Short mmCIF file of C-alpha atoms in Angstrom, two decimals:
data_model
loop_
_atom_site.label_atom_id
_atom_site.label_comp_id
_atom_site.label_asym_id
_atom_site.label_seq_id
_atom_site.Cartn_x
_atom_site.Cartn_y
_atom_site.Cartn_z
CA MET D 1 22.86 -24.09 18.92
CA ILE D 2 22.45 -24.03 15.19
CA LYS D 3 25.69 -23.42 13.28
CA ILE D 4 25.36 -21.44 10.08
CA VAL D 5 27.78 -20.69 7.23
CA LEU D 6 26.33 -17.64 5.33
CA LEU D 7 27.17 -17.29 1.63
CA GLY D 8 26.62 -14.05 -0.17
CA ALA D 9 26.96 -10.31 0.84
CA GLY D 10 23.89 -8.52 -0.55
CA ASN D 11 21.07 -6.93 1.30
CA VAL D 12 19.31 -10.10 2.44
CA ALA D 13 22.64 -11.74 3.56
CA THR D 14 23.58 -8.69 5.55
CA HIS D 15 20.19 -8.41 7.18
CA LEU D 16 20.04 -12.09 7.99
CA TYR D 17 23.64 -11.84 9.43
CA LYS D 18 22.59 -9.11 11.84
CA GLY D 19 19.36 -11.13 12.83
CA PHE D 20 21.43 -14.16 13.46
CA LYS D 21 23.94 -12.30 15.60
CA ASN D 22 21.06 -11.20 17.81
CA ALA D 23 19.49 -14.69 18.14
CA SER D 24 20.66 -16.57 21.20
CA ASN D 25 20.58 -20.07 19.78
CA ILE D 26 22.24 -19.38 16.42
CA GLU D 27 25.85 -19.11 15.63
CA VAL D 28 27.24 -17.77 12.37
CA VAL D 29 30.55 -19.72 12.26
CA GLN D 30 31.62 -18.21 8.90
CA TRP D 31 30.60 -15.73 6.31
CA TYR D 32 31.73 -16.46 2.69
CA ASN D 33 31.69 -14.11 -0.18
CA ARG D 34 33.55 -14.34 -3.49
CA SER D 35 34.93 -10.90 -2.84
CA LYS D 36 36.14 -10.49 0.72
CA LYS D 37 35.83 -6.76 0.51
CA ALA D 38 32.16 -6.61 0.76
CA ILE D 39 32.16 -8.24 4.24
CA GLU D 40 35.51 -6.99 5.56
CA ALA D 41 33.73 -4.72 7.98
CA TYR D 42 32.73 -7.79 9.91
CA LYS D 43 35.99 -9.50 10.11
CA ASN D 44 36.32 -8.90 13.88
CA ASP D 45 32.93 -10.46 14.64
CA VAL D 46 32.95 -13.49 12.37
CA ASN D 47 35.29 -15.68 10.49
CA ILE D 48 35.19 -14.42 6.94
CA THR D 49 36.49 -16.00 3.73
CA ASP D 50 36.54 -15.79 -0.05
CA ASN D 51 37.92 -19.18 -0.41
CA ILE D 52 35.20 -21.84 -1.09
CA SER D 53 37.58 -24.69 -0.09
CA ASP D 54 38.07 -23.15 3.40
CA LEU D 55 34.39 -23.67 4.42
CA VAL D 56 33.92 -24.99 7.89
CA ASP D 57 31.53 -27.56 9.24
CA ALA D 58 27.95 -26.14 9.88
CA ASP D 59 24.36 -27.33 10.26
CA VAL D 60 23.02 -25.04 7.57
CA TYR D 61 24.73 -23.39 4.58
CA LEU D 62 22.56 -20.40 3.77
CA ILE D 63 22.88 -19.06 0.33
CA ALA D 64 21.87 -15.50 -0.35
CA VAL D 65 23.16 -14.75 -3.79
CA ASN D 66 21.60 -13.87 -7.12
CA ASP D 67 19.23 -16.61 -8.49
CA ASP D 68 21.51 -17.18 -11.41
CA ALA D 69 24.57 -17.98 -9.19
CA ILE D 70 22.83 -20.57 -7.02
CA GLU D 71 23.37 -23.60 -9.15
CA ALA D 72 27.15 -23.10 -9.81
CA LEU D 73 27.77 -22.03 -6.21
CA THR D 74 26.14 -25.05 -4.61
CA ASN D 75 27.88 -27.24 -7.18
CA SER D 76 31.33 -25.88 -6.21
CA LEU D 77 30.84 -26.57 -2.50
CA PRO D 78 33.48 -29.00 -1.37
CA PHE D 79 31.19 -31.31 0.47
CA GLU D 80 28.00 -33.32 0.12
CA LYS D 81 25.05 -34.52 2.16
CA ARG D 82 24.86 -31.27 4.26
CA LEU D 83 21.81 -28.90 4.46
CA VAL D 84 22.13 -26.21 1.81
CA VAL D 85 19.38 -23.77 1.39
CA HIS D 86 18.86 -20.64 -0.75
CA THR D 87 16.81 -17.63 0.29
CA SER D 88 15.23 -16.90 -3.16
CA GLY D 89 11.48 -16.45 -3.68
CA SER D 90 11.80 -17.40 -7.34
CA ALA D 91 14.51 -19.97 -7.88
CA SER D 92 13.80 -23.66 -7.71
CA LEU D 93 14.74 -25.87 -4.75
CA TYR D 94 16.34 -28.07 -7.53
CA ASP D 95 18.68 -25.33 -8.47
CA ILE D 96 20.62 -26.48 -5.61
CA ASP D 97 23.19 -29.18 -6.57
CA MET D 98 21.66 -32.64 -5.84
CA LYS D 99 24.67 -33.87 -3.78
CA HIS D 100 23.24 -31.79 -0.90
CA TYR D 101 20.29 -31.88 1.37
CA ARG D 102 18.24 -29.08 -0.14
CA GLY D 103 15.93 -26.49 1.09
CA VAL D 104 14.61 -22.88 0.73
CA PHE D 105 14.47 -20.31 3.42
CA TYR D 106 12.65 -17.44 1.71
CA PRO D 107 12.08 -14.22 3.69
CA LEU D 108 8.91 -12.52 2.09
CA GLN D 109 9.79 -8.97 2.92
CA THR D 110 11.43 -5.92 1.40
CA PHE D 111 14.79 -5.11 2.80
CA SER D 112 15.99 -1.55 2.90
CA LYS D 113 19.74 -0.95 3.05
CA GLY D 114 20.96 0.76 6.16
CA VAL D 115 17.51 0.36 7.94
CA ASP D 116 17.53 -2.30 10.83
CA LEU D 117 15.01 -4.86 10.14
CA ASP D 118 12.38 -5.86 12.52
CA PHE D 119 12.25 -9.71 12.03
CA THR D 120 9.02 -10.13 13.83
CA THR D 121 7.51 -8.59 10.45
CA VAL D 122 9.26 -11.03 8.26
CA PRO D 123 7.37 -14.15 7.33
CA ILE D 124 9.77 -17.12 6.37
CA CYS D 125 8.56 -19.48 3.64
CA ILE D 126 10.22 -22.69 4.12
CA GLU D 127 10.57 -25.57 1.49
CA THR D 128 12.56 -28.84 2.14
CA LEU D 129 12.64 -32.39 0.76
CA ARG D 130 13.20 -33.92 4.26
CA LYS D 131 11.10 -33.42 7.36
CA LYS D 132 14.08 -33.03 9.70
CA ASP D 133 15.50 -30.27 7.46
CA PHE D 134 12.11 -28.40 7.78
CA LYS D 135 12.43 -28.64 11.52
CA ILE D 136 15.90 -27.13 11.58
CA LEU D 137 14.90 -24.15 9.29
CA GLU D 138 11.59 -23.72 11.28
CA ILE D 139 13.76 -23.31 14.49
CA LEU D 140 16.11 -21.03 12.55
CA GLY D 141 13.20 -18.81 11.49
CA GLN D 142 11.62 -18.77 14.95
CA SER D 143 14.89 -17.82 16.58
CA LEU D 144 15.07 -14.73 14.40
CA GLY D 145 11.53 -13.93 15.74
CA CYS D 146 9.87 -14.66 12.31
CA THR D 147 6.66 -16.50 11.63
CA THR D 148 7.45 -19.46 9.58
CA TYR D 149 5.30 -21.09 6.91
CA LYS D 150 5.63 -24.47 5.23
CA VAL D 151 5.28 -23.97 1.45
CA ASN D 152 5.41 -26.37 -1.51
CA PRO D 153 7.01 -25.78 -4.92
CA LYS D 154 3.81 -24.53 -6.44
CA GLN D 155 3.00 -22.04 -3.54
CA ARG D 156 6.36 -20.28 -3.26
CA PRO D 157 6.64 -19.04 -6.87
CA ALA D 158 3.02 -17.76 -6.54
CA LEU D 159 3.83 -16.03 -3.39
CA HIS D 160 6.89 -14.39 -4.99
CA LEU D 161 4.72 -13.34 -7.91
CA ALA D 162 1.93 -11.90 -5.59
CA ALA D 163 4.81 -10.16 -3.67
CA VAL D 164 5.88 -8.46 -6.90
CA PHE D 165 2.27 -7.10 -7.16
CA VAL D 166 1.92 -5.80 -3.58
CA ASN D 167 5.41 -4.49 -3.31
CA ASN D 168 6.87 -3.41 -6.67
CA PHE D 169 3.50 -2.71 -8.49
CA THR D 170 1.99 -0.90 -5.50
CA ASN D 171 5.11 1.09 -5.18
CA GLN D 172 4.84 2.06 -8.82
CA ILE D 173 1.37 3.15 -8.21
CA TYR D 174 2.53 5.42 -5.50
CA ARG D 175 5.14 6.76 -7.89
CA ILE D 176 2.57 7.71 -10.45
CA ALA D 177 0.56 9.47 -7.77
CA HIS D 178 3.75 11.25 -6.92
CA GLU D 179 4.18 12.27 -10.52
CA ILE D 180 0.54 13.54 -10.56
CA THR D 181 0.89 15.65 -7.40
CA GLU D 182 4.25 16.99 -8.55
CA LYS D 183 2.86 18.02 -11.86
CA HIS D 184 -0.07 19.92 -10.32
CA GLY D 185 2.02 21.59 -7.51
CA ALA D 186 0.36 19.53 -4.85
CA GLU D 187 2.08 17.90 -1.82
CA PHE D 188 2.56 14.09 -2.10
CA ASP D 189 2.70 14.16 1.69
CA ILE D 190 -0.97 14.68 1.87
CA LEU D 191 -1.43 11.22 0.36
CA LYS D 192 0.57 9.40 3.04
CA PRO D 193 -1.97 8.85 5.61
CA LEU D 194 -4.21 7.38 2.90
CA ILE D 195 -1.47 5.07 1.80
CA THR D 196 -1.15 3.85 5.38
CA GLU D 197 -4.77 3.39 5.86
CA THR D 198 -5.16 1.52 2.56
CA ALA D 199 -2.63 -0.94 3.66
CA ARG D 200 -3.96 -1.32 7.18
CA LYS D 201 -7.54 -1.93 5.89
CA VAL D 202 -6.59 -5.16 4.12
CA GLN D 203 -4.94 -6.46 7.24
CA GLU D 204 -8.41 -6.89 8.57
CA VAL D 205 -10.87 -7.21 5.67
CA SER D 206 -10.25 -8.81 2.18
CA PRO D 207 -9.15 -6.33 -0.70
CA TYR D 208 -12.50 -7.22 -2.30
CA MET D 209 -14.46 -5.88 0.80
CA ALA D 210 -12.17 -2.88 1.21
CA GLN D 211 -12.74 -1.56 -2.34
CA THR D 212 -14.48 1.76 -2.81
CA GLY D 213 -14.25 4.71 -5.36
CA PRO D 214 -15.40 5.69 -8.81
CA ALA D 215 -14.49 2.53 -10.66
CA LYS D 216 -16.34 0.39 -8.24
CA ARG D 217 -19.42 2.68 -8.37
CA ASN D 218 -18.99 2.96 -12.18
CA ASP D 219 -19.14 6.70 -11.60
CA LYS D 220 -18.51 7.63 -15.36
CA LYS D 221 -18.45 11.39 -14.73
CA THR D 222 -15.50 11.24 -12.32
CA ILE D 223 -13.66 8.65 -14.40
CA LYS D 224 -13.96 10.95 -17.45
CA ARG D 225 -12.73 13.95 -15.42
CA HIS D 226 -9.76 11.96 -14.24
CA LEU D 227 -8.88 10.86 -17.74
CA LYS D 228 -9.03 14.36 -18.91
CA LEU D 229 -6.67 15.51 -16.05
CA LEU D 230 -4.11 12.87 -17.09
CA ASP D 231 -2.18 14.12 -20.18
CA ASN D 232 0.36 11.42 -20.05
CA PRO D 233 -0.72 8.47 -22.21
CA HIS D 234 1.20 5.89 -20.13
CA GLN D 235 -0.54 7.09 -16.96
CA GLU D 236 -3.85 7.05 -18.89
CA ASP D 237 -3.24 3.31 -19.82
CA ILE D 238 -2.72 2.42 -16.24
CA TYR D 239 -5.77 4.31 -15.17
CA LYS D 240 -7.87 2.60 -17.81
CA LEU D 241 -6.60 -0.96 -17.08
CA MET D 242 -6.89 -0.54 -13.31
CA THR D 243 -10.47 0.86 -13.67
CA GLU D 244 -11.43 -1.93 -15.97
CA SER D 245 -9.97 -4.37 -13.44
CA ILE D 246 -11.96 -3.13 -10.56
CA LYS D 247 -15.14 -3.10 -12.66
CA LYS D 248 -14.51 -6.76 -13.70
CA THR D 249 -13.86 -7.74 -9.98
CA HIS D 250 -17.03 -5.91 -8.86
CA GLY D 251 -19.18 -6.96 -11.78
CA ARG D 252 -19.65 -3.68 -13.42
CA MET V 1 -17.71 27.86 19.23
CA ILE V 2 -18.30 27.13 15.60
CA LYS V 3 -21.82 26.27 14.86
CA ILE V 4 -22.44 23.75 12.11
CA VAL V 5 -25.41 22.50 10.02
CA LEU V 6 -24.49 19.11 8.47
CA LEU V 7 -26.20 18.04 5.30
CA GLY V 8 -26.19 14.46 4.19
CA ALA V 9 -26.10 11.12 5.73
CA GLY V 10 -23.44 8.94 4.14
CA ASN V 11 -20.27 7.55 5.34
CA VAL V 12 -18.41 10.98 5.37
CA ALA V 13 -21.29 12.82 6.97
CA THR V 14 -21.60 10.25 9.68
CA HIS V 15 -17.92 10.13 10.40
CA LEU V 16 -17.69 13.88 10.46
CA TYR V 17 -20.70 14.09 12.82
CA LYS V 18 -19.01 11.86 15.37
CA GLY V 19 -15.78 13.82 15.10
CA PHE V 20 -17.58 17.14 15.61
CA LYS V 21 -19.33 15.70 18.64
CA ASN V 22 -16.04 14.95 20.31
CA ALA V 23 -14.49 18.36 19.51
CA SER V 24 -14.87 20.81 22.15
CA ASN V 25 -15.32 24.05 20.26
CA ILE V 26 -17.69 22.72 17.60
CA GLU V 27 -21.34 22.40 17.90
CA VAL V 28 -23.53 20.57 15.31
CA VAL V 29 -26.66 22.70 15.77
CA GLN V 30 -28.63 20.66 13.16
CA TRP V 31 -28.41 17.61 10.87
CA TYR V 32 -30.34 17.60 7.64
CA ASN V 33 -31.03 14.75 5.34
CA ARG V 34 -33.66 14.44 2.66
CA SER V 35 -34.76 11.21 4.30
CA LYS V 36 -34.92 11.51 8.07
CA LYS V 37 -34.81 7.70 8.44
CA ALA V 38 -31.16 7.65 7.81
CA ILE V 39 -30.26 9.94 10.73
CA GLU V 40 -33.02 9.01 13.06
CA ALA V 41 -30.77 7.07 15.32
CA TYR V 42 -29.18 10.45 16.37
CA LYS V 43 -32.45 12.28 17.07
CA ASN V 44 -31.76 12.52 20.77
CA ASP V 45 -28.36 14.06 20.41
CA VAL V 46 -29.00 16.66 17.59
CA ASN V 47 -31.80 18.57 16.02
CA ILE V 48 -32.42 16.58 12.86
CA THR V 49 -34.61 17.61 9.90
CA ASP V 50 -35.69 16.61 6.37
CA ASN V 51 -37.11 20.11 5.65
CA ILE V 52 -34.75 22.42 3.91
CA SER V 53 -36.81 25.42 4.96
CA ASP V 54 -36.42 24.58 8.62
CA LEU V 55 -32.59 25.07 8.49
CA VAL V 56 -31.32 27.07 11.55
CA ASP V 57 -28.56 29.76 11.60
CA ALA V 58 -25.02 28.42 11.61
CA ASP V 59 -21.40 29.42 10.86
CA VAL V 60 -20.81 26.67 8.29
CA TYR V 61 -23.27 24.62 6.32
CA LEU V 62 -21.28 21.41 5.64
CA ILE V 63 -22.53 19.40 2.63
CA ALA V 64 -21.64 15.85 2.45
CA VAL V 65 -23.81 14.45 -0.40
CA ASN V 66 -23.04 12.99 -3.87
CA ASP V 67 -21.21 15.20 -6.22
CA ASP V 68 -24.20 15.25 -8.60
CA ALA V 69 -26.52 16.54 -5.77
CA ILE V 70 -24.37 19.42 -4.64
CA GLU V 71 -25.55 22.08 -7.13
CA ALA V 72 -29.27 21.53 -6.74
CA LEU V 73 -29.01 21.19 -2.85
CA THR V 74 -27.12 24.51 -2.46
CA ASN V 75 -29.37 26.25 -4.81
CA SER V 76 -32.42 25.24 -2.77
CA LEU V 77 -30.97 26.49 0.53
CA PRO V 78 -33.35 29.24 1.79
CA PHE V 79 -30.65 31.89 2.55
CA GLU V 80 -27.68 33.49 1.06
CA LYS V 81 -24.17 34.98 1.86
CA ARG V 82 -23.48 32.26 4.45
CA LEU V 83 -20.49 29.91 4.38
CA VAL V 84 -21.64 26.75 2.38
CA VAL V 85 -18.90 24.16 1.83
CA HIS V 86 -18.88 20.70 0.25
CA THR V 87 -16.63 17.81 1.12
CA SER V 88 -15.90 16.34 -2.26
CA GLY V 89 -12.51 15.80 -3.73
CA SER V 90 -13.66 16.03 -7.11
CA ALA V 91 -16.54 18.47 -7.43
CA SER V 92 -15.77 22.19 -8.11
CA LEU V 93 -16.11 24.93 -5.61
CA TYR V 94 -18.27 26.49 -8.30
CA ASP V 95 -20.83 23.71 -8.02
CA ILE V 96 -22.00 25.53 -4.97
CA ASP V 97 -24.66 28.05 -5.89
CA MET V 98 -23.04 31.55 -6.17
CA LYS V 99 -25.46 33.23 -3.73
CA HIS V 100 -23.36 31.59 -0.90
CA TYR V 101 -19.84 32.13 0.39
CA ARG V 102 -18.29 29.04 -1.04
CA GLY V 103 -15.70 26.55 0.12
CA VAL V 104 -14.46 23.04 0.13
CA PHE V 105 -13.53 20.94 3.10
CA TYR V 106 -12.20 17.67 1.63
CA PRO V 107 -11.07 14.89 3.84
CA LEU V 108 -8.57 12.87 1.97
CA GLN V 109 -8.87 9.66 3.55
CA THR V 110 -10.81 6.34 3.20
CA PHE V 111 -13.69 5.94 5.50
CA SER V 112 -14.92 2.51 6.71
CA LYS V 113 -18.47 2.04 7.78
CA GLY V 114 -18.73 1.00 11.38
CA VAL V 115 -15.04 1.64 12.18
CA ASP V 116 -14.33 4.71 14.28
CA LEU V 117 -12.01 7.11 12.59
CA ASP V 118 -8.87 8.46 14.06
CA PHE V 119 -9.04 12.03 12.79
CA THR V 120 -5.30 12.63 13.38
CA THR V 121 -4.78 10.49 10.24
CA VAL V 122 -7.13 12.67 8.15
CA PRO V 123 -5.66 15.44 5.96
CA ILE V 124 -8.18 18.10 5.24
CA CYS V 125 -7.79 19.95 1.97
CA ILE V 126 -9.35 23.41 2.24
CA GLU V 127 -10.40 25.65 -0.71
CA THR V 128 -12.04 29.01 -0.23
CA LEU V 129 -12.60 32.17 -2.09
CA ARG V 130 -12.39 34.54 0.97
CA LYS V 131 -9.58 34.40 3.48
CA LYS V 132 -11.82 34.67 6.57
CA ASP V 133 -13.66 31.57 5.39
CA PHE V 134 -10.29 29.63 5.10
CA LYS V 135 -9.64 30.62 8.69
CA ILE V 136 -12.93 29.16 9.89
CA LEU V 137 -12.51 25.94 7.95
CA GLU V 138 -8.89 25.62 9.26
CA ILE V 139 -10.07 25.94 12.84
CA LEU V 140 -12.92 23.42 12.05
CA GLY V 141 -10.24 20.86 10.71
CA GLN V 142 -7.81 21.51 13.51
CA SER V 143 -10.55 21.10 16.14
CA LEU V 144 -11.11 17.55 14.71
CA GLY V 145 -7.48 16.88 15.23
CA CYS V 146 -6.75 16.89 11.44
CA THR V 147 -3.82 18.42 9.65
CA THR V 148 -5.11 21.04 7.26
CA TYR V 149 -3.89 22.00 3.84
CA LYS V 150 -4.65 25.15 1.75
CA VAL V 151 -5.19 23.97 -1.81
CA ASN V 152 -6.15 25.63 -5.04
CA PRO V 153 -8.72 24.41 -7.77
CA LYS V 154 -5.86 22.85 -9.63
CA GLN V 155 -4.36 20.99 -6.76
CA ARG V 156 -7.50 19.33 -5.29
CA PRO V 157 -8.64 17.49 -8.43
CA ALA V 158 -5.03 16.23 -8.79
CA LEU V 159 -4.88 15.04 -5.21
CA HIS V 160 -8.28 13.27 -5.68
CA LEU V 161 -6.91 11.53 -8.79
CA ALA V 162 -3.78 10.58 -6.93
CA ALA V 163 -5.95 9.33 -4.17
CA VAL V 164 -7.70 6.89 -6.57
CA PHE V 165 -4.31 5.64 -7.47
CA VAL V 166 -2.90 5.05 -4.04
CA ASN V 167 -6.27 3.82 -2.58
CA ASN V 168 -8.45 2.18 -5.19
CA PHE V 169 -5.74 0.91 -7.66
CA THR V 170 -3.44 -0.14 -4.84
CA ASN V 171 -6.31 -2.15 -3.29
CA GLN V 172 -7.01 -3.76 -6.67
CA ILE V 173 -3.40 -4.74 -6.91
CA TYR V 174 -3.90 -6.35 -3.51
CA ARG V 175 -6.95 -8.03 -4.80
CA ILE V 176 -5.03 -9.59 -7.71
CA ALA V 177 -2.39 -10.82 -5.34
CA HIS V 178 -5.21 -12.41 -3.46
CA GLU V 179 -6.46 -14.11 -6.58
CA ILE V 180 -3.02 -15.37 -7.27
CA THR V 181 -2.39 -16.79 -3.81
CA GLU V 182 -5.75 -18.38 -3.74
CA LYS V 183 -5.38 -20.03 -7.13
CA HIS V 184 -2.18 -21.70 -5.94
CA GLY V 185 -3.29 -22.66 -2.58
CA ALA V 186 -1.10 -20.17 -0.80
CA GLU V 187 -2.19 -17.98 2.16
CA PHE V 188 -2.77 -14.28 1.30
CA ASP V 189 -1.92 -13.60 5.02
CA ILE V 190 1.86 -14.16 4.21
CA LEU V 191 1.73 -10.97 2.18
CA LYS V 192 0.26 -8.78 4.89
CA PRO V 193 3.61 -7.80 6.48
CA LEU V 194 4.93 -6.85 3.06
CA ILE V 195 1.84 -4.73 2.29
CA THR V 196 2.45 -2.83 5.59
CA GLU V 197 6.15 -2.38 4.92
CA THR V 198 5.76 -1.28 1.39
CA ALA V 199 3.33 1.52 2.58
CA ARG V 200 5.59 2.28 5.59
CA LYS V 201 8.64 2.81 3.34
CA VAL V 202 7.26 5.63 1.31
CA GLN V 203 6.43 7.52 4.44
CA GLU V 204 10.18 8.10 4.59
CA VAL V 205 11.72 7.71 1.16
CA SER V 206 10.26 8.55 -2.24
CA PRO V 207 8.53 5.74 -4.15
CA TYR V 208 11.37 6.24 -6.67
CA MET V 209 13.93 5.42 -4.10
CA ALA V 210 11.77 2.63 -2.55
CA GLN V 211 11.52 0.58 -5.69
CA THR V 212 13.19 -2.84 -6.09
CA GLY V 213 12.34 -6.01 -7.87
CA PRO V 214 12.68 -7.79 -11.20
CA ALA V 215 11.24 -5.02 -13.38
CA LYS V 216 13.65 -2.38 -11.98
CA ARG V 217 16.56 -4.88 -12.46
CA ASN V 218 15.17 -5.76 -15.87
CA ASP V 219 15.50 -9.43 -14.70
CA LYS V 220 14.04 -10.91 -17.95
CA LYS V 221 14.31 -14.54 -16.61
CA THR V 222 12.15 -13.85 -13.54
CA ILE V 223 9.69 -11.74 -15.53
CA LYS V 224 9.32 -14.52 -18.04
CA ARG V 225 8.65 -16.97 -15.33
CA HIS V 226 6.05 -14.81 -13.68
CA LEU V 227 4.25 -14.36 -17.02
CA LYS V 228 4.14 -17.96 -17.53
CA LEU V 229 2.61 -18.58 -14.02
CA LEU V 230 -0.20 -16.08 -14.86
CA ASP V 231 -2.78 -17.95 -17.00
CA ASN V 232 -5.35 -15.09 -16.77
CA PRO V 233 -4.87 -12.66 -19.73
CA HIS V 234 -6.31 -9.70 -17.65
CA GLN V 235 -3.70 -10.21 -14.81
CA GLU V 236 -0.99 -10.67 -17.60
CA ASP V 237 -1.95 -7.17 -19.09
CA ILE V 238 -1.59 -5.57 -15.60
CA TYR V 239 1.78 -7.36 -14.97
CA LYS V 240 3.06 -6.30 -18.34
CA LEU V 241 2.00 -2.73 -18.08
CA MET V 242 3.21 -2.24 -14.50
CA THR V 243 6.52 -3.84 -15.42
CA GLU V 244 6.82 -1.47 -18.45
CA SER V 245 5.92 1.52 -16.14
CA ILE V 246 8.76 0.55 -13.73
CA LYS V 247 11.23 0.13 -16.57
CA LYS V 248 10.26 3.46 -17.96
CA THR V 249 10.60 5.29 -14.54
CA HIS V 250 13.99 3.73 -13.91
CA GLY V 251 15.39 4.00 -17.39
CA ARG V 252 15.47 0.36 -18.53
#
């Protein structure tokens, strides 16, 4: 049984709490948040607190707070030489106060509020300084049903950056497609199967191999027609830059 | 039974042929291509020809050739007042010679060579001049198992443009994420569940509602860190432009 104290009450913390509750060999012994109100709904299920000096003993102190708050929070913990890990993709392991055994437990997935998460679709990127801490976090991840990956301080920020591309930037591309369809009175819904298939394809072949379309073919006529259709200069900039990018990749 | 003559031998034509073969109320009575070689593999299943003057009677002449070839091909057809439709998202209905009854049967999906297509995931955008032609094409699409949509000459090019965004541009975003992970020795595979989830999310909520991340939060520290990590000016340009785009959309 791995005993956990969870710190933070955001989206990630809440999803992890629910995951841990369903895992047979994990016990959340306490849930801390600076404001008790955010976790009050769970007070009958778990020991909740807003007092940092009340923290109980645990195998792992799991910190799911804003990146900027990690350093101060870990510094304020009233103990040392225990395993304290954050869940950020971006913050350094060294943001955790050096009095602790330090680690990172980064779930590389997008979390939607109110939607139950299928943890089997959540890869966990683990970074630790000590081998035995890695083992604990690995078991923690596997108990949730996640696939775990050992990453180093160079790989994790790169994965976080790449995640911004495939998640935020892709989603913004969808958004612009939505704007285009709306503007011309067409249904965005018609694009949904294509969105699904585009994501499915790269599960099997590389994005390089999966590419098709006017930019790859350097089909100047279609590109010109598309640019004419876009009367929004910002959308035009994106069309041009992405088209250039595809041409560059495919040697056009 | 709808009788079809299929013209062309590319990816779209081949997938449609296979779909029609499996549909109970459709008969491909002939398959034409200017080079017989490309369709020779099917000669025992269907009447094939490379001679335009040999074309037989049919309810629909379905043209799946390059956009640039539509006009000349339809002009050369040795008959008139029959239903002739192309499958392009981009070409005009008026690219079809005016001696025919004209229509468009545009499958808005990405077709992979060698992978059998699930037609239930293919929306068909239909454009015709006559109501009765629309009916025939609607039955044709439904017989394949597709969902059909009536579109007008303004909507279809917009859908095609939007499809380039959600398919080609999204795929290029994946490609850049692949470059970033490779460069830092991380596994692109770790991103695959996130790619799937990002596409799944917008099946249910709008891309606007689905957005998260540093650009939406205007998290300058993370953005700065990401830009520092990108040493490729082209990737930097894309990062900056997409970040600006998200800020713009979300009023930052």
